[in-house]
mmCIF file of C-alpha atoms in Angstrom:
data_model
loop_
_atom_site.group_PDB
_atom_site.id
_atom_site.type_symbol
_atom_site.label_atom_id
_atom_site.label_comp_id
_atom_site.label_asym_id
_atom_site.label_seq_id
_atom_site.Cartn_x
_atom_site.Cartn_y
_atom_site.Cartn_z
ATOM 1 C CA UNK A 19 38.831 -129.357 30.804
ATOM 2 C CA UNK A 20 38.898 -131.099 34.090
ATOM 3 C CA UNK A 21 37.328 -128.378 36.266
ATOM 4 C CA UNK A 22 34.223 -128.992 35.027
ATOM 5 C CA UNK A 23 34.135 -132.599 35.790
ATOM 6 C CA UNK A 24 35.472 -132.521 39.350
ATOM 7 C CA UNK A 25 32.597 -129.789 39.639
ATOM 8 C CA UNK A 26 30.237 -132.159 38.201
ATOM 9 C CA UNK A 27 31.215 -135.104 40.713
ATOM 10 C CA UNK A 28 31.038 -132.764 43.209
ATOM 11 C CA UNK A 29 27.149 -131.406 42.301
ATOM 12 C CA UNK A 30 26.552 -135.532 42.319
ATOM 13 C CA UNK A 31 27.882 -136.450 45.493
ATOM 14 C CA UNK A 32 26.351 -133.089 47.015
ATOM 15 C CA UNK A 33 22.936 -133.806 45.589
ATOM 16 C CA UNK A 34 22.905 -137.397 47.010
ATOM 17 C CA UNK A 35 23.915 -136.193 50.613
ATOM 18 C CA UNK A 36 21.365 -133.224 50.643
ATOM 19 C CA UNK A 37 18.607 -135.940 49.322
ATOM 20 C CA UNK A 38 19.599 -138.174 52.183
ATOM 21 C CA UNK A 39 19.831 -135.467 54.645
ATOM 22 C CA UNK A 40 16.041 -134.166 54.587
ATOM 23 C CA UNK A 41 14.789 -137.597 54.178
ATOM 24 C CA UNK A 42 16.447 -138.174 57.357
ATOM 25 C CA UNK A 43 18.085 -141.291 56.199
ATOM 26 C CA UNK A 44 21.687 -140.068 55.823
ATOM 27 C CA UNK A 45 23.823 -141.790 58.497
ATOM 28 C CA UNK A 46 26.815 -139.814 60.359
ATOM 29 C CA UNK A 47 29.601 -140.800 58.102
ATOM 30 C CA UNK A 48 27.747 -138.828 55.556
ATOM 31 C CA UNK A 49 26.569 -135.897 57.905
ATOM 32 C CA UNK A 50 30.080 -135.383 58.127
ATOM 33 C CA UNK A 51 30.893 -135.268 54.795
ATOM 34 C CA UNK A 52 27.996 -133.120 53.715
ATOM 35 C CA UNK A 53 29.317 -130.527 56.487
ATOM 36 C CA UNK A 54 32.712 -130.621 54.800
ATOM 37 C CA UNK A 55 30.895 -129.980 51.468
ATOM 38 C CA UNK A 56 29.256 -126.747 52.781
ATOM 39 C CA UNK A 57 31.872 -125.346 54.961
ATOM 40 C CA UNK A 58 33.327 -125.390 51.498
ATOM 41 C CA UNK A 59 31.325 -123.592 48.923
ATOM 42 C CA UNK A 60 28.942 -120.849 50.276
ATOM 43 C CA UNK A 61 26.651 -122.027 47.518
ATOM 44 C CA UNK A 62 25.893 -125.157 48.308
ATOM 45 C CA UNK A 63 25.785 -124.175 52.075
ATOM 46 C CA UNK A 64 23.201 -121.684 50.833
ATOM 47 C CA UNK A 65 20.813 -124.293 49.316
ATOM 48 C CA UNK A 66 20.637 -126.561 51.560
ATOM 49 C CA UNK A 67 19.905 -123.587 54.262
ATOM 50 C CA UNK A 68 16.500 -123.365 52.029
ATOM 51 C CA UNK A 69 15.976 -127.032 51.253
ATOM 52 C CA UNK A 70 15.949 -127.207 55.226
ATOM 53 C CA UNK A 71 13.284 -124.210 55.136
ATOM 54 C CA UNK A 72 11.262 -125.524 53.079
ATOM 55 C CA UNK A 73 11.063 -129.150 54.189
ATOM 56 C CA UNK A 74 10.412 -127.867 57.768
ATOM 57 C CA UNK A 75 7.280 -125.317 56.819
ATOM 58 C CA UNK A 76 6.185 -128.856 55.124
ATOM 59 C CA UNK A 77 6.006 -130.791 58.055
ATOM 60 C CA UNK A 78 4.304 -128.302 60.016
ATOM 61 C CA UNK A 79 1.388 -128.135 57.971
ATOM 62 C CA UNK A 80 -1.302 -130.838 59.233
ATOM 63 C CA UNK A 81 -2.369 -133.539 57.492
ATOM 64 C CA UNK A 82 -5.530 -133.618 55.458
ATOM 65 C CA UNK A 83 -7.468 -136.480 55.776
ATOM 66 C CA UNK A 84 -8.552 -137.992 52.102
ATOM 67 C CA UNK A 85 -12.287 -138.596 51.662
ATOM 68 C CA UNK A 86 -13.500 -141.732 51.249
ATOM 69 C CA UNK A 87 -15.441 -141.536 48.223
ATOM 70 C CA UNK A 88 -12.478 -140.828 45.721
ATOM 71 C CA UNK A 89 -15.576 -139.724 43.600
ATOM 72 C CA UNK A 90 -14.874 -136.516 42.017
ATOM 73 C CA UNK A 91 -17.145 -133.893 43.671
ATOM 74 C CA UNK A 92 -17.858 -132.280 39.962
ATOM 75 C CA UNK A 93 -20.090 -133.755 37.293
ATOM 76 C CA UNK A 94 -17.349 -134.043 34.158
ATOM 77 C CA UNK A 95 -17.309 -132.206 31.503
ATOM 78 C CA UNK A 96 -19.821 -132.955 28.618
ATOM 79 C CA UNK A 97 -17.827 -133.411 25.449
ATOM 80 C CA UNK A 98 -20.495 -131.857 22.411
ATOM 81 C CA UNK A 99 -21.125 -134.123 19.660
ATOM 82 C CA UNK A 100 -19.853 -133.812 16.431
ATOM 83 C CA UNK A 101 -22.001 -132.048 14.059
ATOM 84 C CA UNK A 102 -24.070 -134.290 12.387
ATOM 85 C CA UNK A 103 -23.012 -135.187 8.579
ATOM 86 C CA UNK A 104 -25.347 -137.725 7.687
ATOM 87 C CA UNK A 105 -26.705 -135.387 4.647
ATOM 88 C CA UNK A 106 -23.424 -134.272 3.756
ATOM 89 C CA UNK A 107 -22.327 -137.314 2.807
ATOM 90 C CA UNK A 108 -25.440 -138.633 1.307
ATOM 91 C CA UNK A 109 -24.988 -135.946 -0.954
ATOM 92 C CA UNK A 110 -21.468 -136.828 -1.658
ATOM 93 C CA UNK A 111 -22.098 -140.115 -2.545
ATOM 94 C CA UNK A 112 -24.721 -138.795 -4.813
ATOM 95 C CA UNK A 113 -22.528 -136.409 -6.774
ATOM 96 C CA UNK A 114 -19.947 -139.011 -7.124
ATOM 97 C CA UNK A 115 -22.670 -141.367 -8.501
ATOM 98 C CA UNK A 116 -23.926 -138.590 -10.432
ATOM 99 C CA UNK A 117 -20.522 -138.058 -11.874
ATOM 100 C CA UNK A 118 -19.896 -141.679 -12.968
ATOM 101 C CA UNK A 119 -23.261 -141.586 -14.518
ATOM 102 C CA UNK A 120 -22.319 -138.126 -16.494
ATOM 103 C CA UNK A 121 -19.365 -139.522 -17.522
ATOM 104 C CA UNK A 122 -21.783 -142.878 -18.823
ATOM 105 C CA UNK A 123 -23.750 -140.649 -20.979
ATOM 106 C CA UNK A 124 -21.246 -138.740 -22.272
ATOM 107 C CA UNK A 125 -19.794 -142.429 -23.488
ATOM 108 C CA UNK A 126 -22.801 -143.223 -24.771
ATOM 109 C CA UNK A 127 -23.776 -140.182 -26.445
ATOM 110 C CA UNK A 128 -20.274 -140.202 -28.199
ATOM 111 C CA UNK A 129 -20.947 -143.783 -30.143
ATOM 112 C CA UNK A 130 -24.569 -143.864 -30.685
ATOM 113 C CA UNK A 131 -24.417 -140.126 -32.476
ATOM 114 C CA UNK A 132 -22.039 -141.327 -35.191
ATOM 115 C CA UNK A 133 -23.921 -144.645 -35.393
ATOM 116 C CA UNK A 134 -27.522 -142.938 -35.956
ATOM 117 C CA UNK A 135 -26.136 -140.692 -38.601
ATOM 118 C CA UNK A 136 -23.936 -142.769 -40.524
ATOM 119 C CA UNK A 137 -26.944 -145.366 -40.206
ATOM 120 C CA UNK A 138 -29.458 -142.897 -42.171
ATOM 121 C CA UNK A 139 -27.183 -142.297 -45.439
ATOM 122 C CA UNK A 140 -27.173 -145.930 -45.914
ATOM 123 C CA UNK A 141 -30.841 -146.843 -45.747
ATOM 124 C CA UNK A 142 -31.238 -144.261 -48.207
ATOM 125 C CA UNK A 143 -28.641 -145.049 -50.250
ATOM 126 C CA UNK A 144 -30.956 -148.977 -49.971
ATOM 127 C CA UNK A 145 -34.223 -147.187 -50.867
ATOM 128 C CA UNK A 146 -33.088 -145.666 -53.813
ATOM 129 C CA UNK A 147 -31.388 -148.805 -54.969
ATOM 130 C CA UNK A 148 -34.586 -150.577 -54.573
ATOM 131 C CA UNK A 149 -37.049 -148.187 -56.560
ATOM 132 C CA UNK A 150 -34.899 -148.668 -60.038
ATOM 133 C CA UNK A 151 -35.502 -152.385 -59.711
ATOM 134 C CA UNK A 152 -39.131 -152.232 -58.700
ATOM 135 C CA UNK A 153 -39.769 -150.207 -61.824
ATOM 136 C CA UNK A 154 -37.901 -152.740 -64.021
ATOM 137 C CA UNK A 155 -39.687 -155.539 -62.318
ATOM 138 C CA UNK A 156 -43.219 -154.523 -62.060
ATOM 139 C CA UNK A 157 -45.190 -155.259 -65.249
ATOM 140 C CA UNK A 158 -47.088 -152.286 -66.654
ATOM 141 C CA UNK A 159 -50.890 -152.552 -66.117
ATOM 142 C CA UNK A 160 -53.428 -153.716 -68.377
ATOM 143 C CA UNK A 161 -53.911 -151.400 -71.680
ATOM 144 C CA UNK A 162 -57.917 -150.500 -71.975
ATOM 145 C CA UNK A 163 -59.366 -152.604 -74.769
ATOM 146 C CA UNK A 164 -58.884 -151.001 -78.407
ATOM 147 C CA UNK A 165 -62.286 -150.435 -80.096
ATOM 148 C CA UNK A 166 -62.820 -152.930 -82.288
ATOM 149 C CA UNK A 167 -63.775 -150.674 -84.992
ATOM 150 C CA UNK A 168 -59.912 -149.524 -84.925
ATOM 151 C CA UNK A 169 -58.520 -153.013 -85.096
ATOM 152 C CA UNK A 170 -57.655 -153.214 -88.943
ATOM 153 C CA UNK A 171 -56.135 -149.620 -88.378
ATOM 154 C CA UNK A 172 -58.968 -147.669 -89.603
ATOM 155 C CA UNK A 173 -58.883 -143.979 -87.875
ATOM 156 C CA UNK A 174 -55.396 -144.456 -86.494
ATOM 157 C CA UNK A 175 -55.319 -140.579 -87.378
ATOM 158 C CA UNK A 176 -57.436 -139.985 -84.490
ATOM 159 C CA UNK A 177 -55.895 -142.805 -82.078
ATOM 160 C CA UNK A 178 -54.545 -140.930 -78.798
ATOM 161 C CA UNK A 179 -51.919 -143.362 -77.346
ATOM 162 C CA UNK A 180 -51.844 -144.371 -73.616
ATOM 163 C CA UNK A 181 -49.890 -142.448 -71.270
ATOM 164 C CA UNK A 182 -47.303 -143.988 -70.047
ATOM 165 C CA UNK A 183 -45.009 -141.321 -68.910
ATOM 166 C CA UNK A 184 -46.019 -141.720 -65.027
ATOM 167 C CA UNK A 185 -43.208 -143.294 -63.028
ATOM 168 C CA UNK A 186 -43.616 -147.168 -61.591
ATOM 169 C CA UNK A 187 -41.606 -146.912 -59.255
ATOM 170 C CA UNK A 188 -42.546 -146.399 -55.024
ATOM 171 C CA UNK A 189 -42.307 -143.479 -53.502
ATOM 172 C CA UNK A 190 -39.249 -144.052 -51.015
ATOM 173 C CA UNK A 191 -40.286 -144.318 -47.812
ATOM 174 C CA UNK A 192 -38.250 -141.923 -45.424
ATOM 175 C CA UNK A 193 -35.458 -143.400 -43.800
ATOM 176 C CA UNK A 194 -35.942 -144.162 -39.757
ATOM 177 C CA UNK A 195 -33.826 -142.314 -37.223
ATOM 178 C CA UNK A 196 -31.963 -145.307 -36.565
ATOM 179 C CA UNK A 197 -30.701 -144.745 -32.588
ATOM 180 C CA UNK A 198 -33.437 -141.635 -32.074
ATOM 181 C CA UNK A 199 -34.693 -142.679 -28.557
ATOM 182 C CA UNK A 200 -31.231 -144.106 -27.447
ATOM 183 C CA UNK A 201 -30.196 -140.862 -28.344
ATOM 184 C CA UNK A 202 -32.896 -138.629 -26.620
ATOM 185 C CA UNK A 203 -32.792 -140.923 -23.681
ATOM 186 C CA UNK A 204 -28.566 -140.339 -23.605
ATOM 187 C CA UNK A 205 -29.771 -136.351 -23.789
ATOM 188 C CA UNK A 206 -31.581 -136.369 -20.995
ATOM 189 C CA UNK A 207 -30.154 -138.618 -18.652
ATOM 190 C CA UNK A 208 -27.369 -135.762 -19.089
ATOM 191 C CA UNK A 209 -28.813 -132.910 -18.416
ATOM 192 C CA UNK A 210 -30.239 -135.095 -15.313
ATOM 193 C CA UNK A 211 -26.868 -135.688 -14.392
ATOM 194 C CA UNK A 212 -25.634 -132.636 -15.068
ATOM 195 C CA UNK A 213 -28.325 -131.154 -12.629
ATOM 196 C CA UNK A 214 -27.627 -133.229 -10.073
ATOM 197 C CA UNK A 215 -23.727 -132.796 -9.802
ATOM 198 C CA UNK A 216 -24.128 -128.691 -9.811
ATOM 199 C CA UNK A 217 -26.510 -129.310 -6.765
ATOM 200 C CA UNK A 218 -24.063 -131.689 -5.434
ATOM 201 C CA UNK A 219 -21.306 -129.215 -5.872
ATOM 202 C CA UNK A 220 -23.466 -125.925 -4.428
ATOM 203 C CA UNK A 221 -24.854 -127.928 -1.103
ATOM 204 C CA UNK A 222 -20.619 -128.855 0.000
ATOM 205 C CA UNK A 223 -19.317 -125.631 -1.198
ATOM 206 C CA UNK A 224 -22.454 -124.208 1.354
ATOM 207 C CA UNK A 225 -22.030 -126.935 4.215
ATOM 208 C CA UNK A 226 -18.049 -125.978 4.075
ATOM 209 C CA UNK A 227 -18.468 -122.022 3.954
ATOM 210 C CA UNK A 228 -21.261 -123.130 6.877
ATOM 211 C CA UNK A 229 -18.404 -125.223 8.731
ATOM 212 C CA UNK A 230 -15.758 -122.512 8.447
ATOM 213 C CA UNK A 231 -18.239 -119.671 10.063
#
């Protein structure tokens, strides 16, 4: 278990020495103990033979000259736009609003249906209660004036009585669709919804099938 540590020390120290070395700033003291280091392990004698290459073919290659514009000589790169989505999401917005209204008139629909028809039984039920008491009430009209040849009962053989068989009583009215236009209106400000959240639904299914291609 110590090996590798007194290898690892030894890789540190080297390092630091070689580092020195080709930056020319390593003073003799350490020349001498880098020496010792590679007289000691071909390795390391070995890499710094190339470090030494390598840092010599560097300083033999002149020395470019930067320009003095540091303007790049290229015109960058044009980054495209993103596609355009104004409709898209105008047409979201108007399916959601579309939905909420749906969803309104489906409300709506659902109380004024029961209201309109349990609304009609009763004004029936009203008119019928009504026509009794308008028969009872209204006083029969005027009986045509008995001849007065019959008035001490001579002839009542031959009398025909008035008829007064025919009913009184109004002719009940019929009830009015009580909630008919809220109704119709509810109808087709659904199927307007309705129409308008397919066509919602068909443009972004087509704008995403259009996106994926």
């Amino acid at each position: 278990m110590r090996l590798p540590r007194v290898f690892d020390r030894r890789r540190r120290r080297y390092e630091k020495l070689v580092t020195e070395h080709l930056d020319g700033v390593l003073d003799p003291a350490g020349e001498t103990r880098l020496q010792q280091l590679l007289d000691s392990d071909e390795a390391l004698a070995v890499e710094a033979r190339e470090l030494d290459a390598v840092t010599a073919l560097l300083r033999a290659e002149p020395l470019v000259e930067p320009p003095r514009s540091f303007a790049l000589p290229y015109a960058p790169a044009r980054v495209p736009a993103p596609p355009h989505r104004g409709p898209l999401r105008w047409m979201q917005a108007a399916t959601a609003t579309a939905a909420v209204v749906l969803v309104t008139l489906i409300g709506v629909d659902l109380v004024v249906t029961p209201a309109a028809v349990s609304e009609a039984p009763e004004s029936s039920t009203a008119t019928a209660e009504q026509a009794p008491a308008a028969s009872q009430a209204a006083p029969p009209p005027d009986a045509p004036a008995i001849d007065s040849a019959f008035a001490d009962g001579a002839g009542q053989d031959k009398v025909q009585p008035f008829p007064l068989t025919r009913s009184l009583a109004p002719e009940p009215e019929p009830a009015p669709a009580a909630g008919r236009s809220a109704l119709d209106w509810a109808q087709l400000g659904f199927a307007l919804a309705t129409a308008a959240l397919a066509l919602g639904v068909a443009l972004v299914s087509w704008r995403a099938a259009r996106s994926r291609a």
